[in-house]
Short mmCIF file of C-alpha atoms in Angstrom, two decimals:
data_model
loop_
_atom_site.label_atom_id
_atom_site.label_comp_id
_atom_site.label_asym_id
_atom_site.label_seq_id
_atom_site.Cartn_x
_atom_site.Cartn_y
_atom_site.Cartn_z
CA MET J 1 17.43 -46.75 -71.70
CA ILE J 2 13.80 -47.75 -71.10
CA MET J 3 12.63 -47.64 -67.48
CA SER J 4 10.28 -50.44 -66.41
CA ASN J 5 6.94 -49.84 -64.71
CA THR J 6 8.34 -51.31 -61.51
CA GLN J 7 11.18 -48.84 -61.50
CA HIS J 8 8.78 -46.02 -62.27
CA LYS J 9 6.55 -46.87 -59.30
CA ALA J 10 9.55 -47.00 -57.01
CA ARG J 11 10.51 -43.41 -57.86
CA LEU J 12 9.94 -41.13 -54.86
CA GLU J 13 8.26 -37.79 -55.18
CA ARG J 14 10.34 -34.83 -54.00
CA ARG J 15 8.90 -31.80 -52.27
CA ILE J 16 10.24 -28.33 -51.49
CA THR J 17 11.03 -27.68 -47.84
CA GLY J 18 11.38 -24.29 -46.21
CA SER J 19 11.73 -20.96 -47.97
CA THR J 20 14.54 -22.02 -50.31
CA ASN J 21 14.82 -24.74 -52.92
CA ARG J 22 15.83 -27.51 -50.57
CA TRP J 23 14.17 -30.83 -51.35
CA ARG J 24 13.12 -33.83 -49.33
CA PHE J 25 11.45 -37.21 -49.75
CA PRO J 26 8.07 -37.26 -47.91
CA ARG J 27 8.45 -40.89 -46.74
CA GLN J 28 12.01 -40.23 -45.63
CA PRO J 29 11.74 -36.63 -44.48
CA PHE J 30 15.18 -36.21 -42.92
CA SER J 31 17.50 -38.75 -44.57
CA GLY J 32 20.64 -36.97 -43.45
CA ASP J 33 19.75 -33.62 -45.06
CA LEU J 34 20.45 -31.41 -42.06
CA LEU J 35 19.94 -28.11 -43.89
CA SER J 36 16.48 -29.22 -45.00
CA LEU J 37 15.64 -30.34 -41.48
CA SER J 38 16.92 -27.06 -40.02
CA GLN J 39 14.72 -25.05 -42.38
CA MET J 40 11.69 -27.16 -41.53
CA CYS J 41 12.25 -26.78 -37.79
CA LYS J 42 12.64 -23.01 -38.14
CA ALA J 43 9.43 -22.78 -40.16
CA LEU J 44 7.53 -24.81 -37.56
CA SER J 45 9.23 -23.25 -34.49
CA ILE J 46 10.49 -26.69 -33.37
CA ASP J 47 13.73 -27.28 -31.53
CA PHE J 48 16.34 -28.58 -34.01
CA GLU J 49 18.18 -30.72 -31.44
CA GLU J 50 14.91 -32.34 -30.36
CA ALA J 51 14.07 -33.15 -33.98
CA LEU J 52 17.45 -34.85 -34.41
CA ARG J 53 16.92 -36.95 -31.31
CA ASN J 54 13.30 -37.84 -32.01
CA PRO J 55 12.34 -37.21 -35.67
CA ASP J 56 9.04 -39.11 -35.36
CA ARG J 57 7.82 -36.47 -32.94
CA LEU J 58 8.17 -33.68 -35.50
CA CYS J 59 4.77 -34.09 -37.09
CA ILE J 60 3.08 -34.64 -33.74
CA SER J 61 4.64 -31.44 -32.37
CA GLN J 62 3.61 -29.52 -35.48
CA ILE J 63 -0.03 -30.60 -35.39
CA GLN J 64 -0.32 -30.40 -31.60
CA LYS J 65 1.02 -26.86 -31.58
CA PHE J 66 -1.35 -25.84 -34.37
CA PHE J 67 -4.46 -27.16 -32.63
CA CYS J 68 -3.52 -25.73 -29.22
CA GLU J 69 -2.91 -22.26 -30.68
CA ASP J 70 -6.03 -22.48 -32.84
CA PHE J 71 -8.15 -23.44 -29.84
CA LYS J 72 -7.37 -20.18 -28.02
CA ASN J 73 -9.35 -18.16 -30.56
CA LYS J 74 -12.36 -20.46 -30.99
CA ASP J 75 -15.52 -21.23 -29.06
CA ILE J 76 -15.98 -24.61 -27.41
CA PRO J 77 -17.18 -27.03 -30.15
CA SER J 78 -20.77 -28.20 -29.79
CA GLY J 79 -20.99 -30.50 -32.81
CA GLU J 80 -20.35 -34.20 -33.15
CA ALA J 81 -17.18 -35.49 -31.55
CA ASP J 82 -14.21 -36.46 -33.74
CA VAL J 83 -12.86 -39.13 -31.38
CA ILE J 84 -14.27 -41.75 -29.03
CA LEU J 85 -11.90 -42.57 -26.16
CA GLU J 86 -12.42 -45.96 -24.52
CA CYS J 87 -10.97 -45.90 -21.02
CA LEU J 88 -11.84 -47.21 -17.54
CA GLY J 89 -14.84 -49.08 -18.98
CA PHE J 90 -16.45 -45.92 -20.38
CA LYS J 91 -16.60 -44.11 -23.70
CA TRP J 92 -15.65 -40.42 -23.75
CA GLU J 93 -16.42 -38.14 -26.72
CA LEU J 94 -13.67 -35.64 -27.62
CA HIS J 95 -12.96 -33.05 -30.32
CA GLN J 96 -9.68 -32.57 -32.19
CA PRO J 97 -8.56 -29.18 -30.77
CA GLN J 98 -9.04 -30.36 -27.18
CA LEU J 99 -7.59 -33.82 -27.78
CA PHE J 100 -4.31 -32.32 -29.02
CA GLN J 101 -3.70 -30.65 -25.65
CA SER J 102 -2.85 -34.13 -24.36
CA GLU J 103 0.35 -35.60 -25.78
CA THR J 104 -0.80 -39.12 -24.89
CA LEU J 105 -4.14 -38.80 -26.69
CA ALA J 106 -2.52 -37.00 -29.64
CA LYS J 107 -0.15 -39.92 -30.21
CA LEU J 108 -2.97 -42.48 -29.97
CA TYR J 109 -5.13 -40.47 -32.38
CA LEU J 110 -2.43 -39.90 -34.98
CA LYS J 111 -1.42 -43.55 -34.84
CA ALA J 112 -5.02 -44.63 -35.42
CA LEU J 113 -5.51 -42.03 -38.15
CA THR J 114 -2.56 -43.20 -40.21
CA GLN J 115 -2.89 -46.92 -39.52
CA GLY J 116 -3.01 -48.92 -42.74
CA THR J 117 -1.99 -45.98 -44.94
CA THR J 118 1.00 -46.20 -47.25
CA HIS J 119 1.89 -42.52 -46.79
CA PRO J 120 1.36 -41.67 -43.09
CA LEU J 121 3.28 -38.38 -43.21
CA ARG J 122 1.28 -37.21 -46.21
CA GLU J 123 -1.93 -38.11 -44.34
CA LEU J 124 -0.88 -35.92 -41.42
CA GLU J 125 0.06 -33.03 -43.73
CA GLU J 126 -3.36 -33.20 -45.38
CA LEU J 127 -5.00 -33.11 -41.96
CA LEU J 128 -3.06 -29.99 -41.01
CA ARG J 129 -3.85 -28.23 -44.32
CA ALA J 130 -7.55 -29.09 -44.01
CA GLN J 131 -7.70 -27.44 -40.57
CA SER J 132 -5.87 -24.25 -41.58
CA PRO J 133 -7.80 -20.92 -41.48
CA LYS J 134 -8.04 -20.82 -45.29
CA LYS J 135 -9.87 -24.15 -45.27
CA THR J 136 -12.39 -23.55 -42.49
CA LYS J 137 -15.35 -23.79 -44.86
CA GLU J 138 -14.24 -27.13 -46.25
CA LYS J 139 -15.19 -30.39 -44.61
CA SER J 140 -12.38 -32.04 -42.70
CA PRO J 141 -11.26 -35.32 -44.26
CA ALA J 142 -10.64 -36.81 -40.80
CA LYS J 143 -12.98 -39.65 -39.92
CA ARG J 144 -14.57 -40.41 -36.58
CA ILE J 145 -12.05 -42.65 -34.81
CA THR J 146 -12.10 -44.79 -31.67
CA ILE J 147 -8.95 -44.98 -29.55
CA SER J 148 -8.25 -46.95 -26.37
CA LEU J 149 -6.20 -46.13 -23.29
CA LYS J 150 -5.47 -48.60 -20.49
CA ILE J 151 -4.91 -47.21 -17.00
CA ASN J 152 -3.87 -49.31 -13.99
CA ASP J 153 -3.27 -46.50 -11.48
CA PRO J 154 -5.62 -46.96 -8.46
CA LEU J 155 -5.65 -43.18 -7.90
CA VAL J 156 -7.25 -42.60 -11.33
CA THR J 157 -10.96 -42.99 -10.64
CA LYS J 158 -13.72 -42.30 -13.13
CA GLY J 159 -14.45 -38.97 -11.42
CA ALA J 160 -10.82 -37.82 -11.40
CA PHE J 161 -10.31 -38.82 -15.04
CA ALA J 162 -13.54 -37.08 -16.05
CA THR J 163 -12.34 -33.90 -14.33
CA ALA J 164 -9.02 -34.00 -16.22
CA LEU J 165 -10.83 -34.49 -19.55
CA LYS J 166 -13.30 -31.70 -18.73
CA ASN J 167 -10.42 -29.31 -18.23
CA LEU J 168 -9.29 -29.96 -21.81
CA TYR J 169 -12.28 -27.78 -22.73
CA MET J 170 -11.75 -25.01 -20.19
CA SER J 171 -9.39 -22.07 -20.07
CA GLU J 172 -9.65 -21.93 -16.27
CA VAL J 173 -9.25 -25.03 -14.14
CA GLU J 174 -12.17 -26.57 -12.26
CA ILE J 175 -11.24 -29.11 -9.61
CA ASN J 176 -12.48 -30.36 -6.26
CA LEU J 177 -9.46 -29.99 -3.97
CA GLU J 178 -10.36 -33.25 -2.21
CA ASN J 179 -9.81 -35.03 -5.53
CA VAL J 180 -6.55 -33.31 -6.43
CA LEU J 181 -4.35 -36.42 -6.20
CA GLY J 182 -6.51 -38.37 -8.65
CA VAL J 183 -6.62 -35.46 -11.09
CA LEU J 184 -2.83 -35.07 -10.84
CA ALA J 185 -2.44 -38.76 -11.63
CA SER J 186 -4.87 -38.49 -14.58
CA ALA J 187 -3.15 -35.42 -15.99
CA HIS J 188 0.23 -37.14 -15.73
CA ILE J 189 -1.00 -40.18 -17.68
CA LEU J 190 -2.58 -37.91 -20.30
CA GLN J 191 0.60 -35.77 -20.45
CA PHE J 192 -1.72 -32.78 -20.11
CA SER J 193 0.83 -30.14 -19.10
CA GLY J 194 -1.64 -27.26 -19.49
CA LEU J 195 -3.62 -28.50 -16.50
CA PHE J 196 -0.55 -28.38 -14.23
CA GLN J 197 0.19 -24.85 -15.36
CA ARG J 198 -3.13 -23.61 -13.99
CA LEU J 199 -4.02 -26.25 -11.40
CA PHE J 200 -3.48 -24.72 -8.01
CA THR J 201 -4.50 -21.38 -6.55
CA PHE J 202 -2.18 -21.40 -3.54
CA SER J 203 1.55 -21.20 -2.98
CA GLU J 204 3.90 -23.19 -5.17
CA PHE J 205 5.45 -24.90 -2.18
CA HIS J 206 1.99 -26.11 -1.09
CA LEU J 207 1.42 -27.57 -4.56
CA LEU J 208 4.87 -29.16 -4.50
CA LYS J 209 4.10 -30.93 -1.21
CA THR J 210 0.84 -32.24 -2.70
CA MET J 211 2.68 -33.59 -5.73
CA LEU J 212 5.35 -35.22 -3.58
CA LEU J 213 2.59 -36.87 -1.56
CA TRP J 214 1.11 -38.25 -4.78
CA VAL J 215 4.48 -39.66 -5.88
CA PHE J 216 4.95 -41.24 -2.45
CA LEU J 217 1.55 -42.93 -2.70
CA GLN J 218 2.39 -44.14 -6.20
CA LEU J 219 5.54 -45.85 -4.93
CA ASN J 220 3.94 -47.12 -1.72
CA TYR J 221 0.54 -48.10 -3.07
CA LYS J 222 -0.14 -50.64 -0.28
CA ILE J 223 -0.13 -47.97 2.42
CA GLN J 224 -3.51 -47.70 4.15
CA ALA J 225 -3.37 -44.16 5.56
CA ILE J 226 -2.31 -40.76 4.24
CA PRO J 227 1.27 -40.23 5.55
CA THR J 228 2.54 -37.14 7.30
CA TYR J 229 4.61 -34.56 5.45
CA GLU J 230 7.68 -35.55 7.51
CA THR J 231 7.26 -39.19 6.45
CA VAL J 232 7.21 -38.20 2.79
CA MET J 233 10.32 -36.03 3.15
CA THR J 234 12.21 -38.77 4.98
CA PHE J 235 11.31 -41.26 2.26
CA PHE J 236 12.86 -39.17 -0.52
CA LYS J 237 15.95 -38.38 1.54
CA SER J 238 16.64 -42.12 1.79
CA PHE J 239 17.77 -42.52 -1.90
CA PRO J 240 21.60 -42.36 -2.88
CA GLU J 241 22.83 -38.76 -2.44
CA ASN J 242 24.91 -38.79 -5.62
CA CYS J 243 21.78 -39.08 -7.79
CA CYS J 244 18.52 -37.19 -7.25
CA PHE J 245 15.16 -38.94 -7.47
CA LEU J 246 14.16 -37.44 -10.86
CA ASP J 247 17.48 -38.54 -12.40
CA ARG J 248 16.99 -42.14 -11.35
CA ASP J 249 15.19 -44.66 -13.57
CA ILE J 250 12.25 -44.68 -11.17
CA GLY J 251 11.78 -40.91 -11.53
CA GLN J 252 12.49 -40.33 -15.23
CA SER J 253 8.83 -40.64 -16.27
CA LEU J 254 7.87 -37.98 -13.71
CA ARG J 255 10.20 -35.29 -15.05
CA PRO J 256 7.61 -33.76 -17.47
CA LEU J 257 5.13 -33.45 -14.59
CA PHE J 258 7.55 -31.59 -12.32
CA LEU J 259 8.82 -29.41 -15.19
CA CYS J 260 5.32 -27.89 -15.17
CA LEU J 261 5.78 -26.79 -11.56
CA ARG J 262 6.86 -23.18 -11.05
CA LEU J 263 9.87 -23.72 -8.86
CA HIS J 264 10.68 -20.01 -9.16
CA GLY J 265 7.58 -19.50 -7.01
CA VAL J 266 9.42 -21.08 -4.08
CA THR J 267 10.84 -17.84 -2.77
CA LYS J 268 11.72 -18.60 0.85
CA GLY J 269 15.30 -19.57 1.52
CA LYS J 270 14.33 -22.27 4.01
CA ASP J 271 11.98 -23.87 1.45
CA LEU J 272 14.75 -23.95 -1.15
CA GLU J 273 17.00 -25.57 1.44
CA VAL J 274 14.32 -28.23 2.01
CA LEU J 275 14.28 -28.95 -1.73
CA ARG J 276 18.04 -29.43 -1.74
CA HIS J 277 17.92 -31.52 1.41
CA ILE J 278 15.37 -34.08 0.15
CA ASN J 279 17.46 -34.68 -3.00
CA PHE J 280 14.42 -34.87 -5.28
CA PHE J 281 15.22 -32.31 -8.03
CA PRO J 282 18.32 -32.14 -10.27
CA GLU J 283 20.89 -29.72 -8.95
CA SER J 284 20.79 -27.79 -12.25
CA TRP J 285 17.11 -26.96 -11.72
CA LEU J 286 17.66 -25.58 -8.25
CA ASN J 287 20.78 -23.67 -9.38
CA GLN J 288 18.73 -21.96 -12.10
CA VAL J 289 16.02 -20.99 -9.62
CA THR J 290 18.61 -19.59 -7.23
CA ALA J 291 20.36 -17.70 -10.05
CA ASN J 292 17.06 -16.11 -11.12
CA HIS J 293 16.38 -15.02 -7.54
CA TYR J 294 19.83 -13.39 -7.28
CA HIS J 295 19.34 -11.70 -10.65
CA ALA J 296 16.02 -10.23 -9.50
CA LEU J 297 17.59 -9.00 -6.28
CA GLU J 298 20.48 -7.34 -8.15
CA ASN J 299 17.95 -5.55 -10.38
CA GLY J 300 15.83 -4.07 -7.62
CA GLY J 301 13.20 -6.82 -7.71
CA ASP J 302 12.66 -6.85 -11.48
CA MET J 303 11.71 -10.41 -12.47
CA VAL J 304 13.00 -10.13 -16.03
CA HIS J 305 13.11 -13.91 -16.48
CA LEU J 306 9.31 -14.09 -16.11
CA LYS J 307 6.97 -12.63 -18.72
CA ASP J 308 3.57 -14.35 -18.72
CA LEU J 309 1.26 -13.82 -15.76
CA ASN J 310 -0.93 -16.81 -16.61
CA THR J 311 1.85 -19.39 -16.57
CA GLN J 312 4.71 -17.84 -14.58
CA ALA J 313 3.28 -15.64 -11.83
CA VAL J 314 4.16 -16.12 -8.19
CA ARG J 315 1.00 -17.29 -6.43
CA PHE J 316 -0.32 -16.95 -2.88
CA GLY J 317 -3.73 -17.76 -1.48
CA LEU J 318 -6.28 -17.36 1.29
CA LEU J 319 -8.93 -19.81 2.49
CA PHE J 320 -11.86 -17.72 3.70
CA ASN J 321 -14.26 -19.68 5.94
CA GLN J 322 -17.75 -18.78 7.16
CA GLU J 323 -16.46 -17.75 10.60
CA ASN J 324 -13.91 -15.30 9.15
CA THR J 325 -14.78 -11.61 9.18
CA THR J 326 -11.28 -10.53 8.25
CA TYR J 327 -8.18 -12.50 7.34
CA SER J 328 -4.75 -11.41 6.11
CA LYS J 329 -1.34 -12.81 5.31
CA MET J 330 2.00 -11.04 4.93
CA ILE J 331 4.18 -11.65 1.85
CA ALA J 332 7.86 -10.72 1.52
CA LEU J 333 9.44 -10.81 -1.92
CA TYR J 334 12.78 -9.30 -3.01
CA GLY J 335 12.69 -6.68 -0.25
CA PHE J 336 9.08 -5.63 -0.84
CA PHE J 337 6.29 -6.37 1.63
CA PHE J 338 2.63 -6.87 0.87
CA LYS J 339 -0.41 -7.90 2.82
CA ILE J 340 -3.11 -9.93 1.07
CA LYS J 341 -6.41 -9.40 2.81
CA GLY J 342 -10.03 -10.56 2.81
CA LEU J 343 -13.02 -8.77 4.38
CA LYS J 344 -16.53 -10.03 5.04
CA HIS J 345 -19.06 -7.18 4.86
CA ASP J 346 -22.22 -9.24 5.46
CA ASN J 347 -23.44 -12.81 4.98
CA THR J 348 -23.01 -12.70 1.19
CA SER J 349 -20.68 -9.77 0.49
CA TYR J 350 -16.87 -9.99 0.46
CA SER J 351 -13.87 -8.06 -0.85
CA PHE J 352 -10.23 -9.05 -1.38
CA TYR J 353 -7.20 -6.90 -2.12
CA MET J 354 -3.43 -6.61 -1.66
CA GLN J 355 -1.61 -3.71 -0.05
CA ARG J 356 2.02 -2.70 0.06
CA ILE J 357 3.29 -2.06 3.58
CA LYS J 358 6.43 -0.49 5.03
CA HIS J 359 8.88 -2.79 6.73
CA THR J 360 8.63 -0.57 9.82
CA ASP J 361 4.88 -1.28 10.00
CA LEU J 362 5.34 -5.03 10.33
CA GLU J 363 4.22 -6.72 13.53
CA SER J 364 7.72 -8.14 14.10
CA PRO J 365 10.13 -5.83 12.25
CA SER J 366 13.17 -7.29 13.99
CA ALA J 367 12.54 -10.64 12.29
CA VAL J 368 12.60 -8.86 8.94
CA TYR J 369 15.95 -7.25 9.60
CA GLU J 370 17.45 -10.59 10.56
CA HIS J 371 16.13 -12.77 7.72
CA ASN J 372 15.01 -10.57 4.81
CA LEU J 373 16.29 -7.79 2.61
CA VAL J 374 14.50 -4.46 2.63
CA SER J 375 14.04 -2.40 -0.53
CA LEU J 376 13.93 1.37 -0.12
CA ARG J 377 12.41 1.99 -3.56
CA ALA J 378 9.46 4.35 -3.27
CA ALA J 379 7.54 2.74 -6.16
CA ARG J 380 7.20 -0.86 -7.29
CA LEU J 381 5.54 -1.78 -10.61
CA VAL J 382 3.38 -4.87 -10.15
CA LYS J 383 1.35 -6.91 -12.62
CA TYR J 384 -1.31 -8.85 -10.75
CA GLU J 385 -4.65 -10.64 -10.79
CA ILE J 386 -6.99 -11.61 -7.94
CA ARG J 387 -9.36 -14.58 -8.22
CA ALA J 388 -11.92 -16.16 -5.93
CA GLU J 389 -13.90 -19.40 -6.15
CA ALA J 390 -16.86 -20.52 -4.06
CA LEU J 391 -18.89 -23.73 -4.19
CA VAL J 392 -22.65 -23.15 -4.51
CA ASP J 393 -25.09 -26.06 -4.97
CA GLY J 394 -22.33 -28.31 -6.26
CA LYS J 395 -21.08 -25.77 -8.85
CA TRP J 396 -18.09 -23.45 -8.67
CA GLN J 397 -18.64 -19.72 -8.90
CA GLU J 398 -15.57 -17.85 -10.14
CA PHE J 399 -14.74 -14.16 -9.72
CA ARG J 400 -11.66 -12.30 -10.96
CA THR J 401 -10.22 -8.82 -11.46
CA TYR J 402 -8.40 -9.78 -14.70
CA GLN J 403 -4.83 -8.62 -15.19
CA ILE J 404 -3.87 -5.21 -13.82
CA LYS J 405 -0.55 -3.34 -13.97
CA GLN J 406 -0.07 -0.80 -11.19
CA LYS J 407 2.66 1.14 -9.42
CA PHE J 408 2.53 0.56 -5.68
CA GLY J 409 3.77 3.32 -3.42
CA LEU J 410 4.10 3.41 0.35
CA THR J 411 1.24 5.79 1.15
CA THR J 412 -2.52 5.79 0.60
CA PRO J 413 -4.04 5.43 -1.96
CA SER J 414 -1.12 4.21 -4.09
CA CYS J 415 -0.29 1.40 -1.68
CA LYS J 416 -3.58 -0.44 -2.20
CA SER J 417 -4.58 -2.62 -5.16
CA HIS J 418 -7.91 -2.78 -6.91
CA ALA J 419 -10.35 -4.76 -4.77
CA LEU J 420 -12.17 -7.86 -5.95
CA LYS J 421 -15.74 -7.48 -4.65
CA ILE J 422 -18.01 -10.50 -4.77
CA GLN J 423 -21.51 -11.61 -3.78
CA THR J 424 -21.91 -15.30 -2.95
CA VAL J 425 -23.58 -17.69 -0.51
CA GLY J 426 -20.87 -20.30 -1.04
CA THR J 427 -18.27 -21.25 1.55
CA PRO J 428 -15.41 -21.72 1.89
CA ILE J 429 -14.01 -19.21 -0.58
CA TYR J 430 -10.64 -19.95 -2.19
CA VAL J 431 -8.81 -16.73 -3.06
CA SER J 432 -5.58 -16.52 -5.07
CA PHE J 433 -3.25 -13.59 -5.68
CA ALA J 434 -0.93 -13.97 -8.68
CA PHE J 435 1.68 -11.31 -9.46
CA LEU J 436 4.96 -10.45 -11.15
CA PHE J 437 7.42 -7.59 -10.78
CA PRO J 438 7.99 -6.32 -14.37
CA ALA J 439 11.04 -4.28 -15.25
CA SER J 440 10.58 -0.70 -14.10
#
């Protein structure tokens, strides 16, 4: 039999997938071959169930993960931008590694990159290969591309959007706290989860209240004044009790934003009760948080479900004003008590530290006996970091101890952490204490 040219052109090229001899068609990558898909997902560290539900996202996840991981080990690019983003009447220049931290921008870029091509998946594979470490000396085949994003949210101002984009290029967040709602709205539109993971330097419950305020303003955009916290809570309590806000159609799009919140950082029982009472979060989320708290308590405070200090630590903060000479706050967690403290030595010199204290040394020990557990363990292993930020001439100065692992005892000097000592003329000073209790 002689095959015609038409039939020959229609023949599809097959490619090997995974570590075995499984084959696939590049234009129809999954086509019911579940073993091939499973091997590909394993090789790319992608969830198999997610790939089944949304196969188009596979390549985006692969390339986005590559660029985000690659960015951690590289300097900030200073060369010509790869992408021009048209948004809010302005043009913003971006580079590939930073752009792929935003799921929204990644999708727009990949769509523009493969538009008009007959083999879009092959185009994406070539892009990934060209950016691999073995190809760093070769010129990337990707062309300079313009993408557009329309935003109708009144909270997203040029300044707030610029701040969100700037943080694509920074490992540590920079944000004016007065502009936090606009930056939250911008990060949500960009699907920039990394910003939420490092956004706030104070307690998780404080951040949660700020986010709930933003959602309230989104749904009640005609309101002229900032509402009280009680007004916001009453508003969310008013929905049907058999379905939480995030499970309703109106809240589905906000689930990724609130997944970035560290609910495990809400450690007070009364705060958890508030979360259940306002009927905002799915019951399964709150059950998991509660289960993790019980597990830590049963294991002497060990927070085995938390590993990474940067993204999972419990956070507390101090706001140190010019008039403060000393300021402290008591923290109770899993039966252990700490005091976070700030001292002003002179007009420009400050120090901040945390100290373990005995429950008998508390100002109101009776309140502890009634409402908190008390651990009698002599030593508590703590992994922690102390940071401070001060605004000087319109720019933020940042100070930090970096990550420290230390056993805290109940007597001097083992009860006291390393001190963060700073020199600055800026006020106020925002100080954050982030820590975990590793297994010990």
